[in-house]
XYZ file of C-alpha atoms in Angstrom:
599
model
C -2.477 160.903 83.300
C -1.258 158.624 86.077
C -1.942 160.394 89.409
C 1.146 161.599 91.231
C 0.018 159.722 94.338
C 0.032 156.411 92.415
C 3.492 157.107 90.971
C 4.836 157.982 94.421
C 3.285 154.861 95.937
C 4.932 152.609 93.336
C 8.299 154.360 93.700
C 8.247 154.190 97.494
C 7.253 150.507 97.551
C 9.851 149.482 94.958
C 13.303 148.475 96.165
C 15.943 149.756 93.761
C 18.468 147.207 95.052
C 16.069 144.405 94.129
C 15.308 145.892 90.695
C 18.938 146.603 89.786
C 20.192 143.412 91.449
C 17.913 141.356 89.202
C 19.996 142.382 86.186
C 23.410 143.359 87.621
C 25.847 141.583 89.925
C 25.705 143.965 92.910
C 28.374 143.810 95.628
C 28.185 145.422 99.062
C 30.304 148.571 99.413
C 29.712 149.997 102.887
C 26.186 151.365 103.069
C 25.778 151.099 99.302
C 26.164 148.542 96.523
C 28.412 148.670 93.480
C 28.607 146.960 90.091
C 30.089 147.332 86.641
C 28.080 149.987 84.833
C 25.675 148.579 82.216
C 25.671 151.848 80.269
C 29.353 152.031 79.355
C 32.267 149.624 79.223
C 34.472 149.527 82.318
C 36.687 147.102 84.214
C 36.516 148.715 87.665
C 33.023 149.177 89.156
C 31.913 152.804 89.330
C 28.141 152.165 89.329
C 26.685 152.729 92.808
C 23.240 151.967 94.224
C 21.978 153.442 97.493
C 19.314 151.493 99.416
C 18.891 154.461 101.762
C 18.303 157.053 99.047
C 16.764 154.569 96.554
C 18.902 155.974 93.732
C 21.787 154.905 91.490
C 24.688 156.775 89.949
C 27.647 155.887 87.751
C 30.721 157.958 88.518
C 32.188 156.861 85.192
C 29.567 157.957 82.660
C 27.426 160.189 84.897
C 24.104 158.391 84.468
C 21.882 158.238 87.512
C 18.395 158.593 88.904
C 15.702 156.589 90.654
C 14.133 153.186 90.053
C 11.993 154.480 87.170
C 14.900 156.092 85.316
C 16.988 152.921 85.710
C 14.322 150.791 84.039
C 13.810 153.394 81.308
C 17.539 153.560 80.547
C 18.263 149.848 80.912
C 15.302 148.464 78.985
C 14.865 151.348 76.551
C 11.255 151.980 77.589
C 9.235 155.081 78.379
C 8.239 156.442 81.770
C 4.702 155.050 81.627
C 5.970 151.579 80.732
C 8.414 151.694 83.645
C 5.646 152.702 86.068
C 3.377 150.006 84.635
C 6.018 147.286 84.912
C 6.883 148.073 88.533
C 3.209 148.509 89.364
C 2.390 145.038 88.046
C 5.123 143.512 90.208
C 3.618 145.237 93.252
C 0.021 144.422 92.373
C -0.851 148.047 91.615
C -3.291 148.325 88.715
C -2.772 151.442 86.608
C -4.974 150.179 83.774
C -7.481 152.987 84.254
C -4.760 155.565 83.515
C -3.026 153.743 80.651
C -4.135 153.317 77.061
C -4.702 149.851 75.642
C -1.250 149.826 74.040
C 0.684 150.824 77.147
C 0.965 154.587 76.751
C -0.844 157.075 78.942
C -4.502 157.291 78.025
C -4.788 159.887 75.294
C -1.028 159.770 74.629
C 0.299 161.096 71.313
C 1.623 157.710 70.167
C -1.488 155.711 71.083
C -2.889 155.750 67.521
C 0.458 154.515 66.141
C 0.760 151.637 68.596
C -2.894 150.831 67.977
C -2.296 150.653 64.215
C 0.736 148.401 64.702
C -1.229 146.048 66.955
C -4.062 145.947 64.409
C -1.634 145.185 61.568
C 0.118 142.433 63.531
C -3.210 140.764 64.354
C -4.252 141.048 60.705
C -1.042 139.408 59.466
C -1.248 136.644 62.081
C -4.835 135.789 61.237
C -4.029 135.896 57.505
C -1.472 133.108 57.965
C -4.355 130.688 58.509
C -6.253 131.724 55.365
C -6.353 129.618 52.152
C -4.253 132.263 50.346
C -1.386 131.587 52.803
C -0.806 127.958 51.792
C 2.531 128.791 50.154
C 3.605 130.822 53.218
C 2.784 127.956 55.571
C 4.686 125.517 53.358
C 7.671 127.876 53.314
C 7.724 128.112 57.113
C 7.406 124.341 57.342
C 10.360 123.864 54.962
C 12.423 126.201 57.118
C 11.633 124.067 60.134
C 9.606 126.603 62.137
C 7.191 124.929 64.522
C 3.795 126.265 65.600
C 5.070 127.311 69.037
C 7.814 129.502 67.550
C 5.431 131.006 64.989
C 3.043 131.961 67.780
C 5.724 133.221 70.166
C 7.268 135.568 67.608
C 3.965 136.583 66.001
C 4.928 135.471 62.494
C 2.202 136.181 59.947
C 1.407 136.637 56.284
C 0.606 139.663 54.109
C -1.898 138.543 51.454
C -1.069 139.165 47.774
C -3.873 141.666 47.105
C -3.270 145.399 46.783
C -5.345 146.746 49.641
C -6.272 143.930 52.037
C -4.793 145.566 55.148
C -5.863 149.061 54.093
C -9.468 147.977 53.573
C -9.620 146.201 56.951
C -7.941 149.061 58.791
C -10.206 151.673 57.214
C -13.251 149.616 58.116
C -12.018 149.521 61.724
C -11.755 153.326 61.778
C -7.949 153.656 61.811
C -6.558 157.020 60.749
C -5.199 156.859 57.187
C -2.493 159.415 57.957
C -1.233 157.179 60.769
C -1.136 154.186 58.406
C 0.826 156.287 55.920
C 3.302 157.524 58.529
C 3.950 153.948 59.645
C 4.248 152.957 55.961
C 1.719 150.182 56.446
C 0.015 151.636 53.361
C 1.256 153.925 50.634
C -0.235 156.063 47.892
C -0.689 154.293 44.583
C 1.806 155.355 41.953
C -0.953 156.809 39.803
C -1.963 159.066 42.669
C -5.466 157.593 42.966
C -6.100 155.370 45.931
C -3.846 153.579 48.418
C -2.201 150.156 48.537
C -0.578 147.937 51.125
C 3.172 148.217 51.666
C 3.581 144.492 52.451
C 2.055 142.099 49.925
C 2.514 138.343 49.480
C 5.215 138.136 52.098
C 5.878 136.202 55.299
C 5.814 138.807 58.058
C 8.193 138.984 61.052
C 7.162 141.565 63.703
C 9.999 143.678 65.110
C 9.574 144.454 68.795
C 11.023 146.721 71.445
C 12.598 145.390 74.636
C 9.157 145.554 76.251
C 7.811 143.414 73.349
C 5.760 146.145 71.708
C 5.569 145.777 67.943
C 6.948 148.840 66.171
C 7.848 147.502 62.715
C 7.800 144.516 60.373
C 10.077 142.615 58.018
C 8.514 140.846 55.047
C 10.155 137.889 53.270
C 9.132 137.512 49.617
C 7.582 134.239 48.415
C 7.637 134.619 44.625
C 11.362 135.171 44.078
C 11.006 138.892 43.328
C 13.268 141.608 44.716
C 13.922 142.795 47.310
C 14.083 139.480 49.143
C 13.325 141.253 52.442
C 11.262 144.405 52.796
C 11.529 146.262 56.119
C 9.405 148.946 57.704
C 10.759 152.411 57.075
C 11.674 154.881 59.828
C 8.569 156.082 61.649
C 7.487 157.753 64.913
C 7.842 154.293 66.497
C 10.623 152.568 64.590
C 14.313 153.206 64.010
C 15.964 150.122 62.543
C 19.446 151.125 63.696
C 18.391 151.144 67.353
C 16.660 147.772 67.703
C 17.802 144.165 67.468
C 15.420 141.441 66.352
C 14.687 138.965 69.130
C 16.541 140.847 71.859
C 13.284 141.238 73.795
C 13.163 137.434 74.032
C 16.861 136.682 74.401
C 18.001 139.427 76.768
C 17.575 137.389 79.960
C 19.724 134.537 78.607
C 22.275 137.047 77.315
C 22.409 138.660 80.734
C 22.851 135.316 82.515
C 25.598 134.098 80.195
C 27.137 137.605 79.837
C 27.558 136.803 76.145
C 25.514 137.409 73.010
C 25.445 135.830 69.565
C 24.687 138.234 66.723
C 23.372 136.914 63.407
C 22.251 138.701 60.261
C 18.934 137.044 59.404
C 15.555 136.621 61.031
C 15.527 132.901 60.178
C 19.087 132.534 61.464
C 17.816 133.842 64.790
C 14.717 131.637 64.835
C 16.619 128.446 63.975
C 19.158 129.039 66.758
C 16.328 129.832 69.140
C 14.514 126.569 68.363
C 17.741 124.615 68.749
C 18.089 125.868 72.309
C 20.552 128.719 71.716
C 18.747 131.565 73.430
C 21.445 134.231 74.011
C 20.992 135.490 70.456
C 19.728 138.526 68.537
C 19.730 139.657 64.902
C 20.291 142.945 63.125
C 17.206 144.373 61.403
C 18.153 144.655 57.750
C 21.148 146.904 58.388
C 24.798 146.696 59.374
C 25.338 146.672 63.143
C 25.221 150.259 64.418
C 26.782 151.998 67.415
C 23.336 152.300 69.035
C 22.746 148.566 68.651
C 26.215 147.856 70.032
C 25.533 149.983 73.102
C 22.211 148.216 73.539
C 24.038 144.874 73.596
C 26.587 146.220 76.081
C 23.816 146.568 78.676
C 23.496 142.795 78.819
C 26.714 141.204 77.550
C 30.459 141.513 77.989
C 31.341 139.268 75.041
C 29.768 139.115 71.572
C 30.092 136.306 69.037
C 29.440 137.445 65.461
C 28.105 134.526 63.402
C 27.539 135.567 59.791
C 27.420 133.668 56.517
C 30.622 131.777 55.752
C 31.396 133.624 52.483
C 33.655 136.645 52.053
C 30.692 139.056 52.154
C 29.673 137.613 55.517
C 33.197 137.973 56.877
C 33.427 141.600 55.686
C 30.132 142.357 57.437
C 31.460 140.650 60.582
C 34.556 142.873 60.531
C 32.406 146.003 60.253
C 30.293 144.834 63.189
C 33.402 143.992 65.229
C 34.716 147.513 64.653
C 31.574 149.001 66.204
C 31.692 146.638 69.189
C 35.425 147.192 69.762
C 34.927 150.966 69.853
C 32.704 150.635 72.928
C 34.923 148.073 74.669
C 33.158 144.776 73.951
C 35.117 141.507 73.885
C 34.352 140.516 70.296
C 34.800 137.117 68.623
C 34.214 136.316 64.940
C 32.922 132.801 64.286
C 33.726 131.627 60.762
C 31.312 129.077 59.305
C 32.257 126.738 56.424
C 32.005 128.432 53.044
C 28.466 128.306 51.706
C 26.876 127.910 55.131
C 24.825 130.380 57.130
C 23.833 130.034 60.814
C 20.411 128.649 59.842
C 21.758 125.936 57.539
C 24.778 125.050 59.668
C 22.891 124.596 62.932
C 20.071 122.844 61.076
C 22.527 120.241 59.752
C 25.226 120.048 62.430
C 23.278 120.999 65.572
C 23.712 123.553 68.347
C 26.727 121.831 69.922
C 28.696 122.130 66.684
C 28.159 125.886 66.699
C 29.148 126.061 70.352
C 32.415 124.281 69.508
C 33.173 126.859 66.804
C 32.405 129.635 69.287
C 34.739 128.080 71.856
C 37.578 128.103 69.327
C 36.828 131.575 67.917
C 39.717 134.066 68.325
C 39.188 137.593 69.584
C 38.865 140.278 66.950
C 42.487 141.464 66.893
C 43.801 137.896 66.694
C 41.286 137.091 63.946
C 42.545 139.971 61.816
C 46.133 138.902 62.381
C 45.348 135.381 61.200
C 43.516 136.796 58.177
C 46.526 138.953 57.333
C 48.867 135.977 57.381
C 46.820 134.021 54.856
C 47.767 134.211 51.189
C 50.505 136.123 49.407
C 52.340 139.272 50.599
C 51.564 138.863 54.326
C 53.707 141.908 55.159
C 51.489 144.217 53.117
C 48.361 142.602 54.544
C 49.637 143.028 58.111
C 50.268 146.708 57.418
C 46.735 147.112 56.064
C 45.271 145.358 59.092
C 47.215 147.546 61.536
C 46.043 150.689 59.738
C 42.476 149.404 59.850
C 42.734 148.754 63.583
C 44.187 152.201 64.202
C 41.155 153.709 62.466
C 38.893 151.728 64.793
C 40.926 152.603 67.883
C 40.901 156.284 66.931
C 37.107 156.295 67.270
C 37.238 154.785 70.763
C 36.136 157.468 73.228
C 37.598 155.953 76.408
C 41.231 157.111 76.630
C 42.379 154.326 78.933
C 40.785 151.670 76.745
C 42.419 153.292 73.712
C 45.838 152.998 75.348
C 45.257 149.325 76.191
C 44.221 148.673 72.589
C 47.428 150.247 71.319
C 49.495 148.081 73.666
C 47.619 144.955 72.569
C 48.075 145.735 68.867
C 51.746 146.483 69.469
C 52.359 143.135 71.165
C 50.332 141.201 68.589
C 51.979 142.714 65.506
C 55.369 143.487 67.077
C 55.105 147.233 66.478
C 56.242 149.822 69.094
C 53.352 151.614 70.769
C 54.880 155.007 69.971
C 54.886 154.089 66.281
C 51.225 153.077 66.512
C 50.350 156.266 68.364
C 52.025 158.302 65.645
C 49.850 156.467 63.113
C 46.598 157.537 64.770
C 44.605 160.367 63.180
C 45.732 163.672 64.729
C 42.561 164.262 66.740
C 42.863 160.831 68.342
C 46.634 161.084 68.868
C 46.217 163.990 71.283
C 43.991 161.809 73.470
C 46.088 158.636 73.417
C 48.546 158.906 76.258
C 50.454 162.034 75.249
C 49.650 163.831 78.489
C 47.431 166.454 76.861
C 45.078 167.931 79.429
C 41.367 167.906 78.822
C 39.825 171.163 77.563
C 38.816 173.599 80.257
C 35.129 172.856 79.601
C 35.745 169.188 80.486
C 37.491 170.005 83.774
C 35.403 170.685 86.821
C 36.176 174.035 88.449
C 37.090 174.033 92.165
C 33.917 175.992 92.848
C 31.707 173.230 91.431
C 33.529 170.782 93.676
C 32.816 172.971 96.713
C 29.155 173.183 95.699
C 28.854 169.414 95.380
C 30.438 168.906 98.786
C 28.144 171.513 100.319
C 24.992 169.865 99.004
C 26.267 166.454 100.091
C 26.770 167.816 103.614
C 23.277 169.270 103.508
C 21.755 165.817 102.981
C 23.020 164.665 106.385
C 20.501 166.702 108.369
C 17.471 168.838 107.615
C 18.952 171.695 109.661
C 22.081 171.633 107.486
C 19.990 171.877 104.322
C 17.999 174.771 105.812
C 21.224 176.553 106.671
C 22.290 176.283 103.014
C 19.104 177.791 101.560
C 18.986 180.495 104.245
C 22.644 181.531 103.872
C 23.109 181.451 100.107
C 21.270 183.100 97.254
C 20.506 181.073 94.133
C 22.720 183.485 92.182
C 25.679 182.663 94.479
C 26.000 179.277 92.771
C 27.925 178.575 89.609
C 26.218 176.485 86.924
C 22.555 176.259 85.946
C 22.261 172.662 87.202
C 23.407 173.657 90.704
C 20.995 176.578 90.811
C 18.167 174.184 89.859
C 19.281 171.793 92.592
C 19.251 174.659 95.105
C 15.666 175.519 94.097
C 14.580 171.877 94.370
C 16.152 171.630 97.827
C 14.419 174.824 98.934
C 11.062 173.563 97.601
C 11.476 170.211 99.349
C 12.170 171.908 102.688
C 9.160 174.207 102.293
C 6.996 171.127 101.628
C 8.381 169.355 104.706
C 9.968 166.590 102.617
C 12.650 164.569 104.389
C 15.782 165.377 102.420
C 17.914 162.795 104.270
C 16.121 159.768 102.791
C 14.726 158.640 99.453
C 11.833 161.131 99.322
C 13.843 164.144 98.092
C 15.460 162.481 95.028
C 12.013 161.179 94.115
C 10.682 164.728 93.727
C 13.168 165.537 90.941
C 11.720 164.869 87.486
C 14.285 166.576 85.244
C 16.610 163.748 83.991
C 19.758 165.906 83.976
C 19.017 167.258 87.444
C 18.252 163.711 88.656
C 21.727 162.624 87.530
C 23.341 165.453 89.505
C 21.168 164.661 92.534
C 22.117 160.978 92.443
C 25.800 161.849 92.142
C 25.632 164.203 95.144
C 23.674 161.709 97.256
C 26.154 158.889 96.570
C 29.298 160.947 97.187
C 31.404 160.001 100.170
C 31.285 162.551 102.964
C 34.440 164.665 103.153
C 36.510 163.727 106.238
C 36.140 165.945 109.291
C 33.411 167.441 111.500
C 30.342 167.888 109.307
C 29.013 171.061 110.948
C 32.327 172.905 110.700
C 32.846 171.827 107.091
C 29.353 173.062 106.239
C 30.024 176.497 107.782
C 33.447 176.763 106.144
C 32.059 175.860 102.702
C 29.133 178.274 103.030
C 31.559 181.022 103.968
C 33.887 180.236 101.055
C 31.059 180.177 98.502
C 29.454 183.363 99.808
C 32.791 185.188 99.656
C 33.439 183.841 96.154
C 30.032 185.125 95.020
C 30.690 188.564 96.507
C 34.084 188.764 94.818
C 32.442 187.872 91.500
C 29.902 190.621 92.034
C 32.645 193.134 92.832
C 34.579 192.159 89.707
C 31.484 192.739 87.576
C 30.859 196.145 89.181
C 34.507 197.143 88.783
C 34.383 196.203 85.109
C 31.246 198.290 84.621
C 32.797 201.262 86.451
C 35.801 201.072 84.106
C 33.436 201.069 81.123
C 31.558 204.107 82.441
C 34.727 206.090 83.201
C 35.092 207.261 79.621
C 31.395 207.927 78.963
C 30.106 211.528 79.084
C 26.687 212.624 80.308
C 24.600 212.710 83.460
C 23.173 209.196 83.005
C 26.639 207.663 83.076
C 27.497 209.741 86.158
C 24.379 208.631 88.021
C 25.049 204.971 87.181
C 28.629 205.357 88.388
C 27.412 206.689 91.731
C 24.881 203.877 92.120
C 27.433 201.188 91.309
C 30.048 202.771 93.563
C 27.584 202.751 96.459
C 26.686 199.111 95.766
C 30.383 198.281 95.502
C 31.037 199.755 98.970
C 28.101 197.762 100.422
C 29.358 194.490 98.950
C 32.918 195.241 100.053
C 31.658 195.913 103.572
C 29.781 192.590 103.630
C 32.867 190.803 102.335
C 34.908 192.423 105.088
C 32.480 191.153 107.723
C 32.756 187.629 106.323
C 36.534 187.935 106.455
C 36.325 188.963 110.126
C 34.095 185.953 110.823
C 36.644 183.667 109.203
C 39.495 185.133 111.283
C 37.522 184.812 114.534
C 36.779 181.163 113.735
C 40.384 180.294 112.957
C 41.569 181.632 116.334
C 39.015 179.424 118.116
C 36.294 182.005 118.895
C 32.751 181.950 117.446
């Protein structure tokens, strides 16, 4: 375990403005900074960073926390990796507390990462063996140079049945771990074990922190399947990773655009030709998770698939996913028979850039497709219906309305007609004035509670007044009661709640989001002390009224029940009711005395 003192030291020495500003375009906004949120699509900045509190919060999607949680969310890494990365930048060595593969020493996933590292090293060393002559010739024919092979860890799985298994067993690796990672599998006859990858060129698949979690193997003997990918495992989910994104993310971030290709060699060829803002799907159609991952780094995505009809259909499916989350999506059509690897290999990177510059946005692309060939009217109708299906799955209501307006202008169809064509569930959310369900609307009481806690962060005495005046049970919502307890604990431990120390004590991710939202709220206008007293009074009275309602309901229930027990309970509740009513009356008198100017 990493000592708490080391974690606190790294957090306190890290500057969240520097960390976030390295990947987002931060603009000054009073005491804070703001930017477009990297975790959801938006056109008006709602992502705030506080240098004073050393926290961030998005008022659009609700995500927030400290410098560690930002790195974890943005780069898709674990807590230990985030601490390690920031520690390295500050010169803090946490090697003694971290396992050799980056997890905490003794961590549950250590054996899995260890097995993946062993397998990658085995495949890489096997590429230099005599049995890999055909693999080396294949890579040479595809134009891959030694530098690229080394950088991306490309290797070779020998043709034998148990080469990796024998080496791994000899090194003491757990067979069950190898089986779970599908590096080996049981022989069909049930006796013995054999390697999953055999006689294939191996492409490691890595996380954003460049940890190998899976492999793709390209066949050399013409057998099927052409590509064999690692199966789902404790480390790997193919629908959540993009091949090469760990390498290309900085260029994607700088250019604010990404190129998505289908094949590993497509990616590698573009990379070698100097096109670095690129990533590839991992043997699957582009998923929503992959699309959201891209949205952290890019605003625009160019889909460059094979130039045949199958490639175009796959591009349309990918564009649907990207459109749903608000990405500016362009489909680049290559000449028939070409793929990104062959086209760039023959025509060069500039030729692809020219095609990208001329590529229409997704809606315009579909319109042009509809107008090709016979019966364009029918094709236009099909395209509009297809787009309405995509728009119906768009969660952002404002974006959905803009999409409808854009489709209406492009295809000359009234927006009301398009809205009527949406699936019923989506139609209610697309500009018809339907109010959000009660669960989605914040009650006035929660608003008062947020304001109260925000006021409490101005001074330690204000925070103490909150925890001394209210009971935990006076608050509505489990998250607010947890916040109250955290505030109370911080005060008892003499933690300065006005700076960055208090948010740093909150480990629960959901509670950290609430804490960051409260800390970055604007102060309500008016004298802070008076507002604090007024809000405390309002909340305490509201809690007492709730308590009286509950007691009244129970008295009504007991009224029709016979027996001494019911009578005794009635007397007890009646006495408690009178006590609460008396306290409420005193609070009412206090409120009246304050409104006439007396204290």
